[in-house]
XYZ file of C-alpha atoms in Angstrom:
248
model
C -0.194 0.069 -0.454
C 1.449 3.552 -0.435
C 0.068 6.927 -1.389
C -0.252 8.400 -4.654
C -0.198 12.018 -5.607
C -3.298 12.192 -6.739
C -7.021 13.257 -6.211
C -7.931 9.793 -4.640
C -4.565 9.216 -3.299
C -4.913 12.637 -1.041
C -8.766 11.754 0.127
C -8.688 10.811 3.780
C -8.234 6.809 3.927
C -11.113 6.516 5.892
C -13.831 7.845 4.551
C -12.317 6.246 1.757
C -12.373 2.963 3.181
C -15.910 2.987 3.930
C -16.879 4.201 0.908
C -15.809 1.657 -0.894
C -17.268 -0.798 1.271
C -20.786 0.926 0.759
C -20.069 0.761 -3.070
C -19.270 -2.449 -2.661
C -22.657 -3.268 -0.368
C -24.483 -1.391 -3.564
C -22.842 -4.255 -6.207
C -25.194 -6.851 -4.093
C -28.023 -5.273 -5.333
C -27.693 -5.102 -9.049
C -29.603 -8.322 -10.734
C -28.281 -8.221 -14.216
C -24.938 -8.402 -15.880
C -25.486 -4.797 -17.571
C -26.026 -3.283 -14.869
C -23.310 -4.481 -12.840
C -20.837 -3.881 -15.515
C -21.494 -0.191 -15.696
C -20.777 -0.540 -11.654
C -17.477 -2.541 -12.320
C -16.553 0.688 -14.531
C -17.098 2.808 -12.366
C -13.630 1.638 -10.088
C -11.812 1.457 -12.626
C -12.480 4.772 -14.591
C -11.463 6.437 -11.502
C -8.424 4.171 -11.319
C -7.264 5.652 -14.403
C -8.294 9.259 -14.252
C -8.719 10.588 -10.971
C -6.168 8.044 -9.589
C -3.793 8.175 -12.122
C -2.890 4.421 -12.670
C -1.784 3.905 -15.645
C -3.397 1.240 -17.759
C -0.429 -1.036 -17.715
C -0.213 -1.180 -14.098
C -3.717 -1.567 -13.437
C -3.939 -4.669 -16.295
C -0.705 -6.273 -14.528
C -2.527 -6.341 -11.077
C -5.808 -7.553 -11.904
C -5.220 -9.538 -14.583
C -4.918 -12.547 -12.445
C -8.316 -12.717 -10.988
C -9.101 -13.120 -14.511
C -8.948 -16.736 -13.613
C -11.782 -16.639 -10.810
C -13.794 -14.542 -13.059
C -14.023 -17.191 -16.083
C -13.965 -20.426 -13.745
C -16.908 -18.320 -11.612
C -19.535 -17.085 -14.574
C -18.361 -21.597 -16.146
C -19.807 -23.249 -13.156
C -22.765 -20.727 -12.764
C -23.237 -21.325 -16.251
C -22.768 -24.839 -17.008
C -23.927 -26.246 -13.311
C -26.383 -23.532 -11.994
C -30.130 -24.009 -12.103
C -32.372 -22.658 -15.727
C -35.072 -23.185 -17.666
C -34.122 -21.946 -21.124
C -31.319 -24.267 -22.067
C -28.482 -22.852 -24.903
C -26.529 -25.834 -25.014
C -26.441 -29.203 -23.646
C -23.910 -32.309 -23.274
C -23.303 -34.853 -20.983
C -23.183 -33.717 -17.421
C -23.189 -30.014 -18.615
C -26.089 -28.070 -19.570
C -25.557 -24.166 -20.411
C -29.018 -22.435 -19.600
C -29.802 -18.493 -19.970
C -30.290 -18.105 -16.518
C -27.643 -20.046 -15.516
C -25.165 -17.800 -17.199
C -26.569 -14.475 -16.275
C -26.094 -15.294 -12.769
C -22.799 -16.245 -13.171
C -21.498 -13.303 -14.828
C -23.076 -11.522 -12.776
C -21.488 -12.963 -10.081
C -18.375 -12.463 -11.882
C -18.721 -8.793 -12.824
C -19.820 -8.312 -9.363
C -16.822 -9.968 -8.041
C -13.868 -8.174 -10.490
C -15.535 -5.015 -9.414
C -14.913 -6.086 -5.542
C -11.678 -6.505 -6.757
C -11.139 -3.084 -8.351
C -12.055 -1.598 -5.541
C -9.457 -3.494 -3.340
C -6.926 -2.293 -5.654
C -8.012 1.091 -6.208
C -7.979 1.450 -2.327
C -4.326 -0.327 -1.732
C -2.858 1.541 -4.875
C -3.908 5.089 -3.265
C -3.429 4.668 0.520
C -0.138 5.125 2.540
C -0.555 2.655 5.080
C 0.623 5.173 8.534
C -1.755 7.468 7.170
C -4.531 4.790 7.396
C -3.925 3.502 10.647
C -3.419 7.257 12.061
C -7.084 7.777 10.018
C -8.399 4.658 11.524
C -7.596 5.348 15.434
C -8.264 9.309 14.872
C -11.300 9.237 12.699
C -12.774 6.011 13.364
C -11.495 5.368 17.657
C -9.456 2.125 16.901
C -8.348 1.284 19.685
C -3.865 1.888 19.262
C -3.489 -1.497 20.816
C -5.007 -2.792 17.421
C -3.926 -0.114 15.236
C -0.368 -0.477 15.801
C -0.149 -3.998 15.893
C -1.729 -3.424 12.527
C 0.805 -1.044 11.176
C 3.437 -3.464 12.936
C 2.261 -6.532 11.383
C 2.114 -3.990 7.847
C 5.793 -3.370 8.265
C 6.784 -6.906 9.924
C 6.078 -8.006 5.556
C 8.948 -6.801 3.777
C 11.471 -7.931 7.068
C 9.954 -11.526 7.064
C 11.275 -11.360 3.075
C 14.435 -10.371 3.894
C 14.662 -12.593 7.046
C 13.713 -15.644 4.660
C 16.511 -14.712 1.947
C 18.807 -14.688 5.222
C 17.891 -18.012 6.224
C 17.744 -19.439 2.630
C 21.706 -18.147 2.165
C 22.734 -19.555 5.085
C 21.522 -23.037 4.858
C 23.286 -22.970 1.288
C 26.205 -22.076 3.131
C 26.101 -24.895 5.570
C 25.825 -27.103 2.099
C 22.169 -28.486 3.540
C 20.865 -30.119 0.849
C 18.025 -29.563 -1.544
C 15.741 -32.601 -2.108
C 13.733 -32.308 -6.030
C 10.111 -32.564 -6.434
C 7.052 -32.340 -3.612
C 9.025 -33.846 -1.006
C 11.753 -31.337 -0.969
C 9.492 -27.890 -1.342
C 7.763 -29.676 1.685
C 11.165 -29.609 4.025
C 12.065 -26.344 2.860
C 8.937 -25.138 4.381
C 9.366 -26.975 7.321
C 13.240 -25.780 7.558
C 12.118 -21.953 7.210
C 9.432 -21.594 9.305
C 10.411 -22.134 12.956
C 13.697 -19.538 12.081
C 10.985 -17.139 10.903
C 8.376 -17.690 13.658
C 11.630 -17.195 16.415
C 12.380 -14.131 14.716
C 8.835 -12.432 14.358
C 8.546 -13.799 18.259
C 11.302 -11.403 18.255
C 11.181 -8.244 17.214
C 7.140 -8.185 18.452
C 9.093 -8.147 21.885
C 11.419 -5.672 20.948
C 8.575 -3.259 19.461
C 6.147 -3.633 22.787
C 8.944 -3.189 25.003
C 9.907 -0.086 22.950
C 6.942 1.516 22.840
C 6.309 0.422 26.933
C 9.643 2.573 27.668
C 8.104 5.488 25.518
C 4.804 5.567 27.467
C 2.427 3.423 24.906
C -0.382 3.198 27.434
C -2.662 1.782 24.694
C -6.201 4.582 25.438
C -7.097 6.867 23.344
C -6.476 9.781 25.430
C -2.940 10.734 23.509
C -2.054 13.480 21.049
C -0.694 12.885 16.939
C 2.221 14.822 15.340
C 0.140 13.732 12.333
C -3.747 15.106 12.058
C -5.266 14.001 9.625
C -8.620 15.558 8.890
C -11.963 15.587 6.923
C -12.455 17.794 4.101
C -14.485 19.047 1.408
C -11.910 17.136 -1.421
C -13.566 13.009 0.537
C -17.118 14.995 0.637
C -16.792 15.709 -3.214
C -15.365 12.187 -3.372
C -17.937 10.445 -1.860
C -20.793 12.841 -3.827
C -19.257 11.511 -6.953
C -19.185 8.051 -5.928
C -22.258 7.182 -4.613
C -24.435 10.224 -7.230
C -22.154 7.697 -9.680
C -23.447 4.424 -8.427
C -27.232 4.950 -7.688
C -27.590 6.219 -10.963
C -26.344 3.655 -12.403
C -29.119 1.388 -10.176
C -31.943 3.704 -10.776
C -32.185 4.709 -14.283
C -30.920 0.932 -15.595
């Protein structure tokens, strides 16, 4: 997660998070594929224009989910319930109702993915945590634990590379095939967990040493507010979704 210098990137993270969740809920009320397709177009257009994310980056990040879209559509189209049969062979029975239902659910799922990508691609994780505590009054205990979890992910990658290099230097033999991969997972998991516990203890001690008590009665160096930009984004997104749902 990182912030971009764009209109969507400057929106308050809590406002953006709640607004995207509301838009996802509105998607549930769409009953036909065409309406869902128009609703899907909204986050896509915002990503390419107001979020200033290139088409190439968007396609690279979202394309892995196309397989899930195709699988969902096919399963519901071939094995779903319906009266109007379009094609039938063996146990496969494609009906008009099943295909429409499959397309509707598949497009809805892709819209969820696009809203999720739009949020993660335009949001700084530190500002998100600060906003959760300041605007949504989330307990600092949970908020800082979440922030520490996000910060630990890249460190785990480095630790994994170091452990792997250390095993290679010591001449640990790699067994080929699935058995070797399972042994590798077992060999790397325990050292990674031990390092994670040590780091978590150090962070906890550092927080307590600086007077952290987990209460909400604290001041923040970075103050996040809700302003006109957030209201404009909220009005734009809600108006677009409601217009599609009510007019189509």
